[in-house]
Every structure is written in C-alpha cells, then in structure tokens.
XYZ file of C-alpha atoms in Angstrom:
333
model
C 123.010 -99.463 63.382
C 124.590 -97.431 66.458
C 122.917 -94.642 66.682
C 125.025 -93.256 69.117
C 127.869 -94.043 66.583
C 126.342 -91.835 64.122
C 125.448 -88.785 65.726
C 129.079 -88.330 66.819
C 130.115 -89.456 63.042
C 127.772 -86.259 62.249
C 128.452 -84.114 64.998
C 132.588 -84.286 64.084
C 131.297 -83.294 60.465
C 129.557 -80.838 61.411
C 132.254 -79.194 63.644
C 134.681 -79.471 60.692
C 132.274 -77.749 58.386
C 130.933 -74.979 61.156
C 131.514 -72.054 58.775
C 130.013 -73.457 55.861
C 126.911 -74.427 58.001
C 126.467 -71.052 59.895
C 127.272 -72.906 63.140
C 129.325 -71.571 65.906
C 131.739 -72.941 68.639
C 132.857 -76.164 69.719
C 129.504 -77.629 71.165
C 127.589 -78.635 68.110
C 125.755 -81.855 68.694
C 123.783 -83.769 66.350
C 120.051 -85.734 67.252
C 119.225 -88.812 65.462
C 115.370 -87.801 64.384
C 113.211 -91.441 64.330
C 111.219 -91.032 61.263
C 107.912 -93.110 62.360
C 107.162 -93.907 58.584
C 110.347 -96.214 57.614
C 114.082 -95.826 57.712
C 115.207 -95.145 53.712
C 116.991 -91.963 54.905
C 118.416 -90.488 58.111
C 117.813 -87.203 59.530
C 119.289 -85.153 62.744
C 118.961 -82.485 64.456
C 122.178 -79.876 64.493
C 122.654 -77.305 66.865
C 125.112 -75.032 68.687
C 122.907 -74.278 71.826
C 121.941 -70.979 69.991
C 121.420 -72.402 66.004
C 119.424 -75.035 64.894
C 119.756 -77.041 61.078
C 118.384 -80.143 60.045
C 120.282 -82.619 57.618
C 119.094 -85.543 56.022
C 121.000 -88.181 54.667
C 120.167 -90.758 51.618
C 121.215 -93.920 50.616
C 122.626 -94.328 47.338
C 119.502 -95.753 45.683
C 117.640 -92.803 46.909
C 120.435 -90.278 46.493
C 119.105 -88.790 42.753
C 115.606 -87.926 44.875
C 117.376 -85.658 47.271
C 119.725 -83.934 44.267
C 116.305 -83.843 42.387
C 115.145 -81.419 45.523
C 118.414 -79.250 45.673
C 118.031 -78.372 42.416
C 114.658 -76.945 42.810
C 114.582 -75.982 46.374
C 114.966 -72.293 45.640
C 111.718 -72.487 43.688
C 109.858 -74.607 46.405
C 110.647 -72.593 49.281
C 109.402 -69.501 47.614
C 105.963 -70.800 46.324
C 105.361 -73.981 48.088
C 106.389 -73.205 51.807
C 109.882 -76.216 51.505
C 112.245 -75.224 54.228
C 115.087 -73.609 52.919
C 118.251 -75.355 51.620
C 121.653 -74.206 53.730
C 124.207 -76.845 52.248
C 124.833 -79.877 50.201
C 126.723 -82.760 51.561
C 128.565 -84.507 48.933
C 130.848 -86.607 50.987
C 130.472 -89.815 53.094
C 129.268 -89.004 56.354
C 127.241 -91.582 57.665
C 127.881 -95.241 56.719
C 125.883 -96.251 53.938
C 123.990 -92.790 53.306
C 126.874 -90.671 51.147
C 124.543 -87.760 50.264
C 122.671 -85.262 52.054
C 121.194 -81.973 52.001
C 120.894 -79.479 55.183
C 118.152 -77.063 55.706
C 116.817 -74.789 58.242
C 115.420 -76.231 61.651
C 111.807 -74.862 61.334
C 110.001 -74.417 64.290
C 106.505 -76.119 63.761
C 104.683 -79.027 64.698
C 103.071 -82.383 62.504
C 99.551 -81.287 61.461
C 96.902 -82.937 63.797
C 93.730 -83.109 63.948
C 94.037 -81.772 67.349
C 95.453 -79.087 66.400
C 92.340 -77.288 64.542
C 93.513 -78.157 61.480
C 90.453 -76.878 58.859
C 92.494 -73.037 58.581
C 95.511 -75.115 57.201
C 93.919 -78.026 55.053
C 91.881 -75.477 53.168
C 95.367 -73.833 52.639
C 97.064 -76.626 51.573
C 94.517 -78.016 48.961
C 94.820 -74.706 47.085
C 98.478 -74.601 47.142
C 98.122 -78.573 45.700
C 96.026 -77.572 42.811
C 98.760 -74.553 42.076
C 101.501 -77.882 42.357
C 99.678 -79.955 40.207
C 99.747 -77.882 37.163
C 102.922 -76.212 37.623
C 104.727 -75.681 34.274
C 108.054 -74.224 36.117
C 108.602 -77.233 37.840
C 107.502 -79.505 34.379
C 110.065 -77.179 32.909
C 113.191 -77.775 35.168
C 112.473 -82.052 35.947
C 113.126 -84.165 33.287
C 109.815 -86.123 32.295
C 110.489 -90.040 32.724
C 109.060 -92.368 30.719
C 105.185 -91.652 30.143
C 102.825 -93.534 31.560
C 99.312 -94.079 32.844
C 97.328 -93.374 35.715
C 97.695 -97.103 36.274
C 100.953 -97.259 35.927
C 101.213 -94.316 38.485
C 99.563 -96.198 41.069
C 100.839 -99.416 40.175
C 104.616 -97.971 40.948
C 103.351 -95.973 44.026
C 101.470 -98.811 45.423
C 101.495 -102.369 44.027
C 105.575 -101.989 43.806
C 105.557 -100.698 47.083
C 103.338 -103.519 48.483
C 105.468 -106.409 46.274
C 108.439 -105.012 48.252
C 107.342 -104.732 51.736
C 106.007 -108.499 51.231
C 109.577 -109.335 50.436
C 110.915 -107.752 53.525
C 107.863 -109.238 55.783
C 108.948 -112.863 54.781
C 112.362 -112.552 54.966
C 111.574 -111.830 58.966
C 108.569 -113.467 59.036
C 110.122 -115.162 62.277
C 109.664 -111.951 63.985
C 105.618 -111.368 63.254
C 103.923 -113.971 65.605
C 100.793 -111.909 65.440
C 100.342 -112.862 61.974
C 99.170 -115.626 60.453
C 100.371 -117.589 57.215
C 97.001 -117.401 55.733
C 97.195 -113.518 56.054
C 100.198 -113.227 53.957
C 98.659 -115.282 51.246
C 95.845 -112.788 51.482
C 98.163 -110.024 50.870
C 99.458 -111.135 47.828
C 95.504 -111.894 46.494
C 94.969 -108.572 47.707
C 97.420 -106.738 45.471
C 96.572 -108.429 42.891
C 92.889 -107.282 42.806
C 93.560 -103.719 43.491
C 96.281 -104.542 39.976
C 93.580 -105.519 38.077
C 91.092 -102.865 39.083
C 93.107 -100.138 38.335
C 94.110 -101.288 35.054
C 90.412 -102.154 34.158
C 88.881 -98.500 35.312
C 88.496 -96.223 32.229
C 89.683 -93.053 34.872
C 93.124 -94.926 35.254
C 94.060 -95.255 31.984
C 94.753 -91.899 30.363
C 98.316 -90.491 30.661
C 99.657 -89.082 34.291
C 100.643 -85.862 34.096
C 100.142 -84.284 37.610
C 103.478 -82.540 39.524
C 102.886 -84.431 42.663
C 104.395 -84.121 46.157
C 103.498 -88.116 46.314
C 104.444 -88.166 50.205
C 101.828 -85.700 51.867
C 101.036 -86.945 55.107
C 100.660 -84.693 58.103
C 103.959 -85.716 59.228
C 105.073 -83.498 56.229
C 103.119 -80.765 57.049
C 104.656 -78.388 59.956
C 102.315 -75.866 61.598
C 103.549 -73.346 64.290
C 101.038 -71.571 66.359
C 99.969 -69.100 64.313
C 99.049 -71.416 61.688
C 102.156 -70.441 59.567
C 102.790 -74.135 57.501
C 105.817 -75.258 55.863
C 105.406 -78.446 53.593
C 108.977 -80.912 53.726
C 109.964 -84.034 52.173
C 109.845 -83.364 48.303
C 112.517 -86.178 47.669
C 109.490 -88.158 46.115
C 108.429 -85.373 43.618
C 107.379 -86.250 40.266
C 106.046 -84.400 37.084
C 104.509 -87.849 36.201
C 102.147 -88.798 38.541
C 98.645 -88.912 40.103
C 97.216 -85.422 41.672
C 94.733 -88.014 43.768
C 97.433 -89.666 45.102
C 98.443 -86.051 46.934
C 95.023 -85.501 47.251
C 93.949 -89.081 49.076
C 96.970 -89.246 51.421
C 96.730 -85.794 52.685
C 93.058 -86.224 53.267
C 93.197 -89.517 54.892
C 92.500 -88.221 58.400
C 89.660 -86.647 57.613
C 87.970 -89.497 55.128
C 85.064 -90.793 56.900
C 84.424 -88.211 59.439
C 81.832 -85.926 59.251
C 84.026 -83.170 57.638
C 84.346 -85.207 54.941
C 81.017 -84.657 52.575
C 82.293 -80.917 52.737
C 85.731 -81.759 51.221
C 84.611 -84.495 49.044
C 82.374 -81.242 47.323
C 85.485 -78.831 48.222
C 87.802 -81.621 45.936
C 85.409 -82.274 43.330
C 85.308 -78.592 42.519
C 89.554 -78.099 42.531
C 90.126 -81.609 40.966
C 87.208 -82.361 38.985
C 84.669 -85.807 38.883
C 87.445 -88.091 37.557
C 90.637 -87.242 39.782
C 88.078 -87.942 42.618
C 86.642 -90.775 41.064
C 90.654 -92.280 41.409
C 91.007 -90.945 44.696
C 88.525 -93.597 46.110
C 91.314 -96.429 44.848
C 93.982 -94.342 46.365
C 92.016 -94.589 49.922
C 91.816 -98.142 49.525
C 95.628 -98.734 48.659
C 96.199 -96.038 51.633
C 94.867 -98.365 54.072
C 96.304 -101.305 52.739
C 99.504 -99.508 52.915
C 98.637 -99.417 57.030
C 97.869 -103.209 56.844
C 101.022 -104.244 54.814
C 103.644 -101.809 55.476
C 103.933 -101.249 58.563
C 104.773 -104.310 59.040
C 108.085 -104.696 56.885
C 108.594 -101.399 58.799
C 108.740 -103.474 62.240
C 111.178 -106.145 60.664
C 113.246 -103.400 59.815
C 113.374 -101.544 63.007
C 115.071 -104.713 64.248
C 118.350 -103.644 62.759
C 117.677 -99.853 64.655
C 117.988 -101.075 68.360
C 117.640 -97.608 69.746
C 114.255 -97.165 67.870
C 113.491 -100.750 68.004
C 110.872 -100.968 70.914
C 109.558 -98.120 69.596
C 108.952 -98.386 66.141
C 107.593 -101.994 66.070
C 104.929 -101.114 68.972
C 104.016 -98.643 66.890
C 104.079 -100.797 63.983
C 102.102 -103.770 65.277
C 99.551 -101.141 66.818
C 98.961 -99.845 63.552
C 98.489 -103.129 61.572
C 96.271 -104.878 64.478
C 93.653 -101.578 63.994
C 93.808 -101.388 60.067
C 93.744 -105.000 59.258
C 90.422 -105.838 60.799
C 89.165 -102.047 59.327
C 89.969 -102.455 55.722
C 88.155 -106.104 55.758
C 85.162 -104.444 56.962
C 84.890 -101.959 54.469
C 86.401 -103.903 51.303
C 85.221 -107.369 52.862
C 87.642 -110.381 51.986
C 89.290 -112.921 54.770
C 93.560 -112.901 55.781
C-alpha cells in the first residue's frame, strides 16, 4: 500500500469535511500512525498546525467492532478514561477500510516500565474490576452466543494462532530464520494449549466478563502527570475472560520481582480461579510473541514504508521469545 497515497486520500477528506471535524484552514495534513502490533486497521494523525484528531479506519470485516465502540463511546470516555469520539466516517476514504471513527489527539505516552509505572497499574486494575462487572455496558451490547471460558480463549488465542500459521506459510519464503521443524511445532503447540484448556475444571464454566481483550501498554496513554487514557475498545466483549485483560496488561511485570505483590494484589480483585486461568493466558501471551509476530513480518511486506521496520521488529521479537517460552514450558521447534 502507498502510504504516501493515503495520507493525501485522507488529508483531501479531511479538508472537505473541516467544519464537521473542528479543523481550520487549508493546511490540514494527515500522518500515517505504524501500529507495531499488526495492520487490521489504519490510523493517522490530523492536524491544522494548531488542532490535532486522530482517525482510525477499519476494514470491512472489522467494521461492526469500531460501530460497536461509537455506540458506547459516550459511556467509556466518562467512566473508563476512552478518548472522546468527534465524528463518524461512513464513507470510503481509504481503499479497502470504508469505516472509521475520529477522536481527540490525546497528548500521552505508551505506558513503560520506564516510565514509573506502579501509580498507574494500581489505577488501572481497579478500573478493570469496575469493567468486568459492568451491567451498563451488558445492558447496551448484545450478548453473542454463550460460551465457556474455553471457548473464550480458544477464539482469543487458538483462532488467532490457526490464522497467523496460515499467513506464516503462505510467505514462508520470506522467514529464513525459521526452520520447517518449528512450524510443525507450532501447530503441536496449539494443540496442547486446546486440550488443556478444555480439560481444566476453571475453563469450563460460562464467560461472562466485559473485557477490554486488547490491554497492552500500547493502549494505555500516560502524560506526565500520570493522567491515563485507555484506547482501542474495538475488541470489547460482554462474553469473555476478565484474565485475559488481566494477563496481557500484566505481562511486563510477570516474572519480575513486583510480581508476588500483584499476583496477591489480583488474587484479592479477581479471586483464586480467574488467577488460576490467568497462568494459561501468560502462556498463550508468549506464544502469541513466538507465533505472531511473525505473520506480522509477512504482512509488513505489502507496507513498504513500514516494511524495514516492522519485520526487524518482528524477527527481534520472535528470536527472544522463541528460545524463552521453551525454557519455561520445555518442548523442541
């Protein structure tokens, strides 16, 4: 894709729509914003030189997500800290991505653990729990079709993985720093993790959590006085798995000695059980870092601006989590 292409395709429908947008003058530009974890939607940058807005486009398979957000954004930008919605695109703008919603530029930062992060996490986990059981949200989503705790993590996870494996061998000309053997791992791999969840007597009753279900620190914005703002709820569900927010948010601290102080802190917001699933989520979670990532860097070879980019980061990732989760979960790629 041209990237180049694109921001003027959104920079001319921007300047068409200035009023409705709050933008002024005949400068507006538009950014592409490189999205480290995958390309399913598009996002820029808009700005006048004085006004900033951010808009993010969706493909049509992942269109209902975003109109799933719009409908609730009011409501998650006054108790859960979502940016706030300024407009609704409803016509084609970018090739391929005919839907899109445009909120607020917010000035803030990805969450790092460089960032003395404690005064926000502790934040954040309470503002979870308040997610996880809220019956406004239950109220205004339509439930899906009820299912497990296994059947949450099989579609968060072992679809996921299935998917990326497709991708990965379709390309597989591209990834001469893995082996064949490894990919036949990958699909033993699954497999187990399948069979362990639907075997653990904490999987099986039915999901009910209201889950973010994307809660990396990417998705968490902090400015400098530790005011957060939480974005990307195009993957919330009233159906799901509270330790799958739970076990991706936490994943930078699991392992380090913080973590015996927020396994305790978790236990006592989530309970024995939700934990007791969380350990399964960490395990998928660095699986995800094995196997993802890499479908990731066949895909960035369609983004030549990102391209270089995205697959050094990609092939970094993999080469440090492959030999990591073997030597905590043991097994051979």
């Amino acid at each position: 894709m041209d990237l180049q292409l694109t921001e003027k395709l959104v920079s001319e429908w921007a300047k068409e729509n200035s009023r409705l947008l709050g933008l002024k003058g005949a400068n507006i530009e538009a950014k592409y914003i490189w999205n480290p974890g995958g390309f399913v939607n598009q996002s820029y940058r808009l700005s006048d030189g004085d006004m900033f807005l951010h808009v993010k486009f969706a493909r049509e398979d992942r269109a209902a997500c975003l109109k799933q957000w719009a409908g609730i954004s009011g409501y998650l930008t006054e108790n859960y800290n979502a940016p706030r919605l300024v407009h609704e695109v409803t016509e084609p703008v970018v090739p391929g991505f005919h839907y899109g919603l445009v909120f607020e530029y917010l000035n803030g930062k990805p969450l790092s653990p460089d960032s003395n992060p404690e005064p926000v996490v502790d934040k954040v986990l309470h503002l979870l729990k308040q997610l996880h059981r809220d019956e406004q949200i239950r109220h205004v989503i339509a439930d899906g079709e009820a299912h497990t705790y296994s059947e949450a993590f099989a579609e968060e996870y072992i679809t996921r993985f299935e998917e990326d494996l497709e991708t990965i061998r379709s390309g597989r000309h591209m990834l001469d720093f893995v082996e064949d053997r490894t990919l036949d791992w990958f699909d033993a791999e699954i497999e187990s993790l399948r069979e362990t969840v639907s075997e653990m007597a904490c999987f099986q009753n039915q999901a009910i959590d209201i889950v973010h279900n994307d809660l990396n620190w990417q998705n968490i914005l902090v400015n400098d006085e530790y005011h957060f703002w939480i974005i990307d709820w195009d993957d919330l569900s009233v159906s799901g798995d509270a330790a799958m927010d739970y076990s991706v948010f936490l994943w930078p601290l699991y392992g380090t000695k913080e973590w015996p102080a927020y396994k305790e802190q978790l236990i006592r917001l989530a309970g024995e059980e939700t934990f007791e699933r969380m350990e399964l989520y960490f395990r998928a979670k660095l699986l995800d870092d094995v196997i993802d990532v890499l479908a990731d860097y066949v895909e960035a070879e369609s983004m030549p601006d990102v391209k270089e980019a995205a697959q050094k980061r990609a092939k970094e990732i993999h080469l440090r989590a492959y030999p990591e989760y073997i030597r905590r979960y043991g097994g051979r790629g």
